Amino acid sequence: MTVPSVVIIGAGVVGAALADELSARGWTDVTVVDQGDVPATGGSSSHAPGLVFQINGSKTMTEMARYTVEKFVELDSFHQVGGLEVATTPKRLAELHRRHGWATAWGIETHLLTPEESAARHSLLDADKVLGGLYIPTDGLAKAVKAVDAQLTRARERGVRVLARHEVLDIRTEGGKVAAVVTDQGEIAADIVVCCAGIWGPRVARMVGMNLPLTPLAHQLAWTGQVPGLAGQTVECSRPILRHQDADLYFRERFDTLGIGYYGHRPMPISADDILSVDEAEVMPSVLTFTPDDFAEAWSDTQELLPSTRSAKVEEGINGLFSFTTDHLPLMGESPEVKGFWVAEAVWVTHSAGVGRAMAEWLVDGHCTTFDLHECDVNRFEPHQVAPDYVRARGCQNYVEVYDIIHPLQPMREPRPLRTSPFHPRQQELCAAFLEASGWERPQWYAANAPLLSGREIPTPGDWAARYWSPIVGAEAQATREGVAMYDMTALKRLEVSGPGAVAFLQRLTTGDVDKSIGSVTYCLLLDHDGGIRSDVTVARLGAQEFQVGANGNLDLDWMERHRPADVFVRDITPGTCCIGVWGPKARDLVQPLTATDLKALRYFRGVRTHIGNVPVTMLRLSYVGELGWEIYTTSDMGLKLWDTLWEAGRDHGVIAAGRGAFTSLRLEKGYRSFGTDMTFEHDPYEAGLGFAVKLDKGDFIGREALLARKESVTRRLTCLLTDEVVMGKEPVYDGERPVGYVTSAAYGYTIGKGIAYAWLPASLADPGQAVQIGYFDRRVDAVVAEEPLFDPAMTRLRG
């Protein structure tokens, strides 16, 4: 096999890690270029304080942090002094218990500490100010510049070139592919270019016409003079790195002084174009002048928590630039427009080696096997999410919220609203409580349905689960099972696939057999080459060469675009269309009088183009709530008319509008999976209980060969659990005292009268009747494995 020539732009912790990982896999025709000196290039890696706290709500980010720690320890570039997070408020203490749950779920050792135990770990703490702590033994201080040097040294020994003081001026492309990197010292030919330029990433990406959603923001880091409690210390650090998230602070020792990082100040964004060059910068390009006034509150809070600092002074400080994205996650992957141009951006030291490994696997093998990257793919964004104003606003808000306690359902505050369905005016009239999904304003419940509560006993969940919730959610769910409800499904991605090669293309791309009669609807999966699930989709055949694909997001569109031949056309029709799900035992009573189509003859998983009153529609007999009904699509201009037509006709049948809260409850009662939550790239169909969607006898499709091997070695399963208490997702599951898995989706089942939680468990524990426990904050919740689906296992409601 011919090994491609690779140019890595940026010799910071990410570029160095990638060079090391690529060369270790035999790709040695690699050149690393940087405008600065090496290993201290002047970017964020050069001034980073180095604190590595591994725990993250994202399993992927935690795993990449763990790999980084393990590698840096091997490279003698890490002081493994541990990490300590302290709580000074009851809410933060509860959050530490939640974070302990994440760590347990993702396999990181942590210990919950009393105030006295916390002070014993970190002697500068005032135990009277602390309610508790979370200790992570494997956390510590990364020596970023040393790690850069060590990784580049290994890469050089394998043949990698490292060119310092080479400023990238342009990236030359030919025929939609990268051809060379143009520097101030000449061109470097390249088959692949990987942008690891950090805060300069947007500037470099623009060289190939790519709009990178990244905002550099200044972050304050100050250093004290001698702290009495550290006097005489001869090692750089001996106490755990420390976080005081209630005050947006973190701390690290430097011999007898203390470094203080602060996220509580006003956001200070800067354009990548305004960052000074290496030679222009007074210290380095990523270091701006310290602004003492912004630090005043931080110093006051520090002295309160750490009394020994009261006789010390802040002697120096910087406003250091770091990269922020719109969702706190890295930007990884290949440009959709220019083949061979890749990015590994918005990566902090904490995750750098993990990202380097992931990118190397992706480039060499065509997919990443170590980490699930669906959250990190740069092509995940909707078009509005890369608008400069949006990127800046979200980046600033994410800076403010770095240490905030974020609820799983908490929507972004600004900018809103961005996308509204045609039904939005009617939803406002019904007093909808809106959350946000991919920019869409999506009702969670409707206050107008409060009268439905009369005569119903809707249990109230605990405080955490009761946020962004109303008992109306339960009433809407029950009313859907009893009568008929309208659900706004507009936020779901819809793609049109057409052209002479459409059938062959979808047969190759999906696990299902879609070469069926016009009107057929097929549930199937998109797999990666390793057999992992990339998405689940519905494919409706609307014509001989025309299909409508119900997808999960922009990554599905990107995947299709990368694989489509010239005789296939893929178009995102979401913005120009809308959808209402009309579901419930009275759904046919409502809809049949409005159309000439015989809806009883329209079988389950069939579709038809027809009219509802004067509105041209596409009706698919699908139901993700487990009830009779249809997804009814029309163009956006006719959407309001469709709503009004259905609503007026539904008055005689007691129709209600219902929100996402009810939808989720009903979905889980029926056992329907949600991609990105219940299963991701790391899972295969047989583990996820979706083997029925795989038609191995239909011919070849992407991932088929890998799937044949995985089919025979299922060691874990997505498992339905019943509980007496509502949990929220990402909690650890225990068999006795042994952590064995984690929760994915959870909700209360208002039909069955039980809490429902889906969880990944060892196959040996996935049999119905198996008792386990879920770690929920500071408690254990009893759970039992249940046969699924919980509701209507004979499918009589759906097929009626």
Short mmCIF file of C-alpha atoms in Angstrom, two decimals, residues 62 95 111 141 152 166 190 195 226 289 324 327 368 416 439 445 449 453 513-514 629 646 692 716 742 747:
data_model
loop_
_atom_site.label_atom_id
_atom_site.label_comp_id
_atom_site.label_asym_id
_atom_site.label_seq_id
_atom_site.Cartn_x
_atom_site.Cartn_y
_atom_site.Cartn_z
CA THR A 62 -13.30 10.89 29.57
CA GLU A 95 -23.12 17.60 41.50
CA HIS A 111 -13.52 8.81 46.02
CA LEU A 141 -0.39 18.11 36.08
CA LEU A 152 8.07 14.87 18.41
CA HIS A 166 7.53 27.94 8.82
CA ALA A 190 0.80 16.78 0.55
CA CYS A 195 -4.96 21.40 10.75
CA GLN A 226 5.21 32.77 48.28
CA THR A 289 -1.99 41.34 28.96
CA PHE A 324 -13.97 27.21 22.53
CA ASP A 327 -20.95 22.70 22.30
CA CYS A 368 -11.56 5.11 14.75
CA ARG A 416 -33.05 31.98 20.37
CA GLY A 439 -31.88 25.20 16.74
CA TRP A 445 -45.34 20.06 27.04
CA ASN A 449 -53.30 20.70 28.74
CA LEU A 453 -54.54 16.43 35.09
CA ASP A 513 -33.52 -4.24 1.86
CA VAL A 514 -34.99 -1.05 0.42
CA GLY A 629 -51.10 6.70 13.38
CA LEU A 646 -56.19 18.36 11.74
CA PHE A 692 -33.85 -7.53 12.94
CA ARG A 716 -22.86 -6.73 26.23
CA TYR A 742 -24.32 2.63 32.57
CA ALA A 747 -38.02 8.32 31.86
#
